[in-house]
Amino acid sequence: MTKTAARPPAPAAVTAPRIPAPPPAGDRRRRRLVDQARAYGFLLGGLICFALFSWYPAIRAVVISFQKYTPGSDPAWVGTANFTRVLHDPEFSAAWRNTLAFTLLALLIGFAIPFVLALVLNELRHARAFFRIVVYLPVMIPPVVSALLWKWFYDPGAGLANETLRYLHLPTSNWTNGTGTALVSLVIVATWANMGGTVLIYLAALQSIPGELYEAAELDGANLLQRVRHVTVPGTRFVILMLMLLQIIATMQVFTEPFVITGGGPENATVTVLYLIYKYAFLYNDFGGACALSVMLLVLLGVFSAGYLRLTRSGEDG
């Protein structure tokens, strides 16, 4: 009697996965509203900070510029008298002249140096992190401390700058004590203290340029300057234009270096617009005049920024 082979068990029936039914339209709408409310809730904190510390002071300054106002007294409306008084101040023209000169010198001295440093750091193969920290280190020093260090450095008697020149048998300089060298000395301080962040931004922009473009330029026989002109500059054009605008706005508001190092001297050679605003408010106790000068600076920078962005945008479109 032969034994029949056992049949293999029948495979279990494969059931298709159940696809959950989409939520009702009312639930989707409710969930979307909750997400939007949560997003606006996170934005609310930033809006409150801007309103309290940026928008309200700006609006308040515009109002005070048309008033005679001192702390502890009731403001009185004087119309455009504050603007007229400020315009006839002998220091007014000197402050604007020094501020514009500082801005132009900062563009000539302080705009090209960060770009060149970024190019050099981008080509380094060893100790790259160390040199990046060295370049960025001045930004981490408090501005007042940095200005005090440079004030000692520029001291015409025992300062390190003149001591170094004497050691090299070179003529010394008055630096911040001379009317012809004070403003240039302050530009050097501002450039040294603020270029670290600009260098890092340039480095990020340089590293976003595809390496194939440089390889193609080398195959075409382009030298270093030609590669920078035809590859690097076009690849970082947007960053260069934006940083130029930000630097002009920042240098037009220079205050720390004249206040700490020179006190506006010698002979008003380093009085800037912001330093004159400080003098009106805290030395002359004339908050109306200080706000009037602030409004002038605000309008000038606003018009310049709008024109600059319009020109750069039309250049890109063309």
CSV table of C-alpha atoms in Angstrom, one decimal:
chain,number,residue,atom,x,y,z
A,1,MET,CA,0.0,0.0,0.0
A,2,THR,CA,1.6,3.2,-1.2
A,3,LYS,CA,1.5,6.4,0.8
A,4,THR,CA,0.3,9.5,-1.0
A,5,ALA,CA,2.5,12.6,-0.7
A,6,ALA,CA,1.2,15.3,1.6
A,7,ARG,CA,-0.2,18.3,-0.1
A,8,PRO,CA,1.5,21.6,0.7
A,9,PRO,CA,-0.7,24.0,2.6
A,10,ALA,CA,-2.6,26.5,0.5
A,11,PRO,CA,-1.1,29.9,0.6
A,12,ALA,CA,-2.9,32.4,2.8
A,13,ALA,CA,-4.9,34.9,1.0
A,14,VAL,CA,-3.0,38.2,0.6
A,15,THR,CA,-5.2,41.1,1.6
A,16,ALA,CA,-4.5,44.5,0.1
A,17,PRO,CA,-3.6,47.2,2.5
A,18,ARG,CA,-6.4,49.4,3.5
A,19,ILE,CA,-5.9,53.0,2.4
A,20,PRO,CA,-7.3,55.3,5.0
A,21,ALA,CA,-10.1,57.4,3.8
A,22,PRO,CA,-9.2,61.1,3.4
A,23,PRO,CA,-10.4,63.3,6.2
A,24,PRO,CA,-13.5,65.3,5.5
A,25,ALA,CA,-13.1,68.7,3.9
A,26,GLY,CA,-14.1,70.4,7.2
A,27,ASP,CA,-11.3,68.7,9.1
A,28,ARG,CA,-8.7,69.7,6.4
A,29,ARG,CA,-9.8,73.3,6.6
A,30,ARG,CA,-9.7,73.3,10.3
A,31,ARG,CA,-6.2,71.8,10.3
A,32,ARG,CA,-5.0,74.4,7.8
A,33,LEU,CA,-6.4,77.2,10.0
A,34,VAL,CA,-4.6,75.7,13.0
A,35,ASP,CA,-1.3,75.6,11.1
A,36,GLN,CA,-1.7,79.1,9.9
A,37,ALA,CA,-2.6,80.4,13.4
A,38,ARG,CA,0.5,78.6,14.8
A,39,ALA,CA,2.8,80.2,12.1
A,40,TYR,CA,1.4,83.7,12.8
A,41,GLY,CA,1.8,83.1,16.5
A,42,PHE,CA,5.5,82.4,16.0
A,43,LEU,CA,5.8,85.6,13.9
A,44,LEU,CA,4.0,87.6,16.5
A,45,GLY,CA,7.0,87.8,18.8
A,46,GLY,CA,9.2,89.2,16.0
A,47,LEU,CA,6.6,91.7,15.0
A,48,ILE,CA,6.2,92.9,18.6
A,49,CYS,CA,10.0,93.4,18.9
A,50,PHE,CA,10.2,95.3,15.6
A,51,ALA,CA,7.2,97.4,16.6
A,52,LEU,CA,8.6,98.3,20.1
A,53,PHE,CA,12.3,98.7,19.2
A,54,SER,CA,12.3,99.8,15.6
A,55,TRP,CA,9.0,101.1,14.2
A,56,TYR,CA,7.8,103.0,17.3
A,57,PRO,CA,11.1,104.8,17.9
A,58,ALA,CA,11.3,105.8,14.2
A,59,ILE,CA,7.8,107.2,14.2
A,60,ARG,CA,8.4,108.9,17.5
A,61,ALA,CA,11.6,110.5,16.2
A,62,VAL,CA,9.6,111.9,13.2
A,63,VAL,CA,7.1,113.4,15.6
A,64,ILE,CA,9.7,114.9,17.9
A,65,SER,CA,11.5,116.5,15.0
A,66,PHE,CA,8.6,118.9,14.7
A,67,GLN,CA,8.5,119.6,18.4
A,68,LYS,CA,10.5,121.4,21.1
A,69,TYR,CA,11.1,118.6,23.5
A,70,THR,CA,13.3,117.9,26.5
A,71,PRO,CA,12.8,115.0,28.9
A,72,GLY,CA,10.5,115.9,31.8
A,73,SER,CA,8.7,118.7,30.0
A,74,ASP,CA,5.6,118.9,27.8
A,75,PRO,CA,6.4,119.0,24.0
A,76,ALA,CA,5.5,122.1,22.1
A,77,TRP,CA,4.9,122.1,18.3
A,78,VAL,CA,7.4,124.2,16.5
A,79,GLY,CA,7.0,123.1,12.9
A,80,THR,CA,10.2,123.1,10.8
A,81,ALA,CA,12.1,125.3,13.3
A,82,ASN,CA,14.3,122.3,14.3
A,83,PHE,CA,15.3,121.6,10.7
A,84,THR,CA,16.1,125.3,10.1
A,85,ARG,CA,18.3,125.5,13.2
A,86,VAL,CA,20.2,122.3,12.4
A,87,LEU,CA,20.8,123.4,8.8
A,88,HIS,CA,22.4,126.7,10.0
A,89,ASP,CA,24.6,124.9,12.5
A,90,PRO,CA,28.3,125.4,11.5
A,91,GLU,CA,29.0,121.7,12.5
A,92,PHE,CA,26.2,120.5,10.1
A,93,SER,CA,28.2,120.8,6.9
A,94,ALA,CA,31.4,119.5,8.6
A,95,ALA,CA,29.5,116.4,9.9
A,96,TRP,CA,28.0,115.6,6.5
A,97,ARG,CA,31.4,116.2,4.7
A,98,ASN,CA,33.2,113.9,7.1
A,99,THR,CA,30.6,111.2,6.9
A,100,LEU,CA,30.6,111.2,3.1
A,101,ALA,CA,34.4,111.2,3.1
A,102,PHE,CA,34.5,108.3,5.6
A,103,THR,CA,32.1,106.4,3.4
A,104,LEU,CA,34.1,106.9,0.3
A,105,LEU,CA,37.4,106.0,2.0
A,106,ALA,CA,35.7,102.9,3.5
A,107,LEU,CA,34.7,101.8,0.0
A,108,LEU,CA,38.2,102.4,-1.3
A,109,ILE,CA,40.0,100.7,1.6
A,110,GLY,CA,37.5,98.4,3.3
A,111,PHE,CA,35.5,97.0,0.4
A,112,ALA,CA,38.3,95.4,-1.7
A,113,ILE,CA,40.3,93.9,1.3
A,114,PRO,CA,37.6,91.4,2.5
A,115,PHE,CA,37.1,90.2,-1.1
A,116,VAL,CA,40.8,89.6,-1.6
A,117,LEU,CA,41.1,87.9,1.8
A,118,ALA,CA,38.2,85.6,0.9
A,119,LEU,CA,39.9,84.7,-2.4
A,120,VAL,CA,43.1,83.8,-0.5
A,121,LEU,CA,41.3,81.8,2.2
A,122,ASN,CA,39.3,80.0,-0.4
A,123,GLU,CA,42.6,78.8,-2.1
A,124,LEU,CA,44.2,77.6,1.1
A,125,ARG,CA,44.7,73.9,1.6
A,126,HIS,CA,46.2,73.8,5.1
A,127,ALA,CA,45.2,75.6,8.3
A,128,ARG,CA,42.1,76.9,6.6
A,129,ALA,CA,40.0,76.9,9.8
A,130,PHE,CA,42.7,78.6,11.8
A,131,PHE,CA,43.0,81.6,9.4
A,132,ARG,CA,39.2,81.9,9.2
A,133,ILE,CA,39.1,82.2,13.0
A,134,VAL,CA,42.0,84.8,12.9
A,135,VAL,CA,40.1,86.9,10.3
A,136,TYR,CA,36.8,86.7,12.2
A,137,LEU,CA,38.3,87.3,15.7
A,138,PRO,CA,38.0,91.2,15.6
A,139,VAL,CA,34.2,90.8,15.1
A,140,MET,CA,34.0,89.0,18.4
A,141,ILE,CA,35.7,91.9,20.3
A,142,PRO,CA,33.3,94.5,21.7
A,143,PRO,CA,33.4,97.6,19.5
A,144,VAL,CA,34.3,99.9,22.4
A,145,VAL,CA,37.1,97.6,23.5
A,146,SER,CA,38.4,97.5,19.9
A,147,ALA,CA,38.3,101.3,19.7
A,148,LEU,CA,40.2,101.6,22.9
A,149,LEU,CA,42.9,99.2,21.7
A,150,TRP,CA,43.4,101.2,18.6
A,151,LYS,CA,43.4,104.5,20.5
A,152,TRP,CA,46.5,103.1,22.4
A,153,PHE,CA,47.9,101.8,19.2
A,154,TYR,CA,47.7,105.3,17.6
A,155,ASP,CA,49.1,107.2,20.6
A,156,PRO,CA,51.6,109.6,19.1
A,157,GLY,CA,54.0,109.2,22.1
A,158,ALA,CA,54.3,105.6,23.2
A,159,GLY,CA,51.8,104.0,20.8
A,160,LEU,CA,52.8,100.8,19.0
A,161,ALA,CA,52.4,102.4,15.5
A,162,ASN,CA,55.0,105.1,16.1
A,163,GLU,CA,57.3,102.8,18.0
A,164,THR,CA,57.3,100.4,15.1
A,165,LEU,CA,58.1,103.3,12.7
A,166,ARG,CA,60.9,104.5,14.9
A,167,TYR,CA,62.3,100.9,15.0
A,168,LEU,CA,62.3,100.9,11.2
A,169,HIS,CA,63.8,104.4,11.1
A,170,LEU,CA,60.8,105.8,9.3
A,171,PRO,CA,59.0,109.1,10.0
A,172,THR,CA,56.3,109.0,12.6
A,173,SER,CA,52.7,110.3,12.2
A,174,ASN,CA,50.2,112.1,14.4
A,175,TRP,CA,47.5,109.5,13.4
A,176,THR,CA,44.3,110.5,15.1
A,177,ASN,CA,45.8,113.8,16.3
A,178,GLY,CA,46.3,115.2,12.9
A,179,THR,CA,43.5,116.8,10.8
A,180,GLY,CA,44.8,115.2,7.6
A,181,THR,CA,45.2,111.6,9.0
A,182,ALA,CA,42.5,111.3,11.7
A,183,LEU,CA,39.7,110.2,9.3
A,184,VAL,CA,41.9,107.7,7.4
A,185,SER,CA,43.0,106.2,10.8
A,186,LEU,CA,39.4,105.7,11.8
A,187,VAL,CA,38.6,104.0,8.5
A,188,ILE,CA,41.4,101.5,9.1
A,189,VAL,CA,39.9,100.8,12.6
A,190,ALA,CA,36.4,100.3,11.2
A,191,THR,CA,37.7,98.1,8.4
A,192,TRP,CA,39.7,95.9,10.8
A,193,ALA,CA,36.8,95.5,13.2
A,194,ASN,CA,34.1,94.7,10.7
A,195,MET,CA,35.6,92.8,7.8
A,196,GLY,CA,35.4,89.3,9.4
A,197,GLY,CA,31.7,88.8,8.8
A,198,THR,CA,32.1,90.1,5.2
A,199,VAL,CA,34.9,87.7,4.5
A,200,LEU,CA,32.8,84.7,5.7
A,201,ILE,CA,29.9,85.8,3.4
A,202,TYR,CA,32.3,86.1,0.5
A,203,LEU,CA,33.7,82.7,1.3
A,204,ALA,CA,30.2,81.1,1.2
A,205,ALA,CA,29.5,82.8,-2.1
A,206,LEU,CA,32.8,81.6,-3.6
A,207,GLN,CA,32.2,78.0,-2.5
A,208,SER,CA,28.9,78.0,-4.3
A,209,ILE,CA,30.5,78.6,-7.7
A,210,PRO,CA,30.8,75.3,-9.6
A,211,GLY,CA,34.4,74.1,-10.0
A,212,GLU,CA,33.7,73.1,-13.6
A,213,LEU,CA,33.7,76.8,-14.5
A,214,TYR,CA,37.2,77.3,-13.3
A,215,GLU,CA,38.4,74.2,-15.0
A,216,ALA,CA,36.8,75.3,-18.3
A,217,ALA,CA,38.5,78.7,-17.9
A,218,GLU,CA,41.9,77.1,-17.3
A,219,LEU,CA,41.5,74.9,-20.4
A,220,ASP,CA,40.8,78.1,-22.4
A,221,GLY,CA,44.1,79.5,-21.1
A,222,ALA,CA,42.7,82.1,-18.7
A,223,ASN,CA,45.2,83.3,-16.0
A,224,LEU,CA,44.3,84.0,-12.4
A,225,LEU,CA,43.1,87.6,-13.0
A,226,GLN,CA,41.0,86.5,-16.0
A,227,ARG,CA,39.4,83.7,-13.9
A,228,VAL,CA,38.6,86.2,-11.2
A,229,ARG,CA,37.1,88.7,-13.7
A,230,HIS,CA,35.1,86.3,-15.8
A,231,VAL,CA,34.1,83.6,-13.3
A,232,THR,CA,34.5,84.8,-9.7
A,233,VAL,CA,33.0,88.3,-10.0
A,234,PRO,CA,30.0,87.3,-12.1
A,235,GLY,CA,29.3,84.3,-9.8
A,236,THR,CA,29.3,86.6,-6.7
A,237,ARG,CA,27.8,89.7,-8.3
A,238,PHE,CA,24.6,89.6,-6.3
A,239,VAL,CA,26.5,89.2,-3.0
A,240,ILE,CA,28.9,92.0,-3.9
A,241,LEU,CA,26.1,94.4,-4.7
A,242,MET,CA,24.2,93.7,-1.5
A,243,LEU,CA,27.3,94.0,0.7
A,244,MET,CA,28.2,97.3,-1.0
A,245,LEU,CA,24.7,98.6,-0.1
A,246,LEU,CA,25.0,97.4,3.5
A,247,GLN,CA,28.5,98.8,3.9
A,248,ILE,CA,27.4,102.3,2.6
A,249,ILE,CA,24.5,102.3,5.0
A,250,ALA,CA,26.7,101.2,7.9
A,251,THR,CA,29.5,103.6,7.3
A,252,MET,CA,27.0,106.5,6.9
A,253,GLN,CA,26.1,105.7,10.5
A,254,VAL,CA,29.6,105.5,12.0
A,255,PHE,CA,29.7,106.6,15.6
A,256,THR,CA,31.8,104.3,17.9
A,257,GLU,CA,35.2,105.2,16.4
A,258,PRO,CA,34.8,109.0,16.5
A,259,PHE,CA,33.2,108.9,19.9
A,260,VAL,CA,35.8,106.7,21.6
A,261,ILE,CA,39.0,107.5,19.8
A,262,THR,CA,38.9,111.2,18.7
A,263,GLY,CA,35.8,112.7,20.3
A,264,GLY,CA,35.1,114.4,17.0
A,265,GLY,CA,38.4,116.1,16.8
A,266,PRO,CA,40.8,117.4,16.0
A,267,GLU,CA,39.1,120.6,14.9
A,268,ASN,CA,35.9,118.7,14.0
A,269,ALA,CA,37.8,116.6,11.5
A,270,THR,CA,36.0,113.5,12.6
A,271,VAL,CA,32.6,114.8,13.6
A,272,THR,CA,30.1,112.5,11.8
A,273,VAL,CA,26.3,112.8,11.5
A,274,LEU,CA,25.6,110.3,14.2
A,275,TYR,CA,28.1,111.9,16.5
A,276,LEU,CA,26.4,115.3,15.9
A,277,ILE,CA,23.1,113.6,16.8
A,278,TYR,CA,24.6,112.4,20.0
A,279,LYS,CA,25.8,115.9,20.8
A,280,TYR,CA,22.4,117.5,20.2
A,281,ALA,CA,20.6,115.0,22.4
A,282,PHE,CA,23.0,114.4,25.3
A,283,LEU,CA,25.2,117.5,25.3
A,284,TYR,CA,22.9,120.2,24.1
A,285,ASN,CA,19.7,118.6,25.6
A,286,ASP,CA,18.0,119.4,22.3
A,287,PHE,CA,16.1,116.3,21.3
A,288,GLY,CA,14.1,118.1,18.7
A,289,GLY,CA,17.3,119.0,16.8
A,290,ALA,CA,18.7,115.5,17.2
A,291,CYS,CA,15.5,114.0,15.8
A,292,ALA,CA,15.5,116.4,12.9
A,293,LEU,CA,19.0,115.4,12.0
A,294,SER,CA,18.0,111.7,12.4
A,295,VAL,CA,15.1,112.2,10.0
A,296,MET,CA,17.4,113.8,7.4
A,297,LEU,CA,19.7,110.9,7.6
A,298,LEU,CA,16.8,108.4,7.4
A,299,VAL,CA,15.4,110.1,4.3
A,300,LEU,CA,18.8,110.2,2.6
A,301,LEU,CA,19.5,106.6,3.2
A,302,GLY,CA,16.0,105.5,2.2
A,303,VAL,CA,16.2,107.4,-1.1
A,304,PHE,CA,19.7,106.2,-1.8
A,305,SER,CA,18.8,102.5,-1.0
A,306,ALA,CA,15.7,102.7,-3.3
A,307,GLY,CA,17.7,104.3,-6.1
A,308,TYR,CA,20.6,101.8,-5.7
A,309,LEU,CA,18.2,98.8,-5.8
A,310,ARG,CA,16.4,100.2,-8.8
A,311,LEU,CA,19.7,100.7,-10.7
A,312,THR,CA,21.1,97.2,-9.8
A,313,ARG,CA,17.8,95.6,-10.7
A,314,SER,CA,17.6,97.4,-14.1
A,315,GLY,CA,21.2,96.3,-14.7
A,316,GLU,CA,20.4,92.7,-14.1
A,317,ASP,CA,17.3,92.9,-16.3
A,318,GLY,CA,19.4,94.5,-19.1
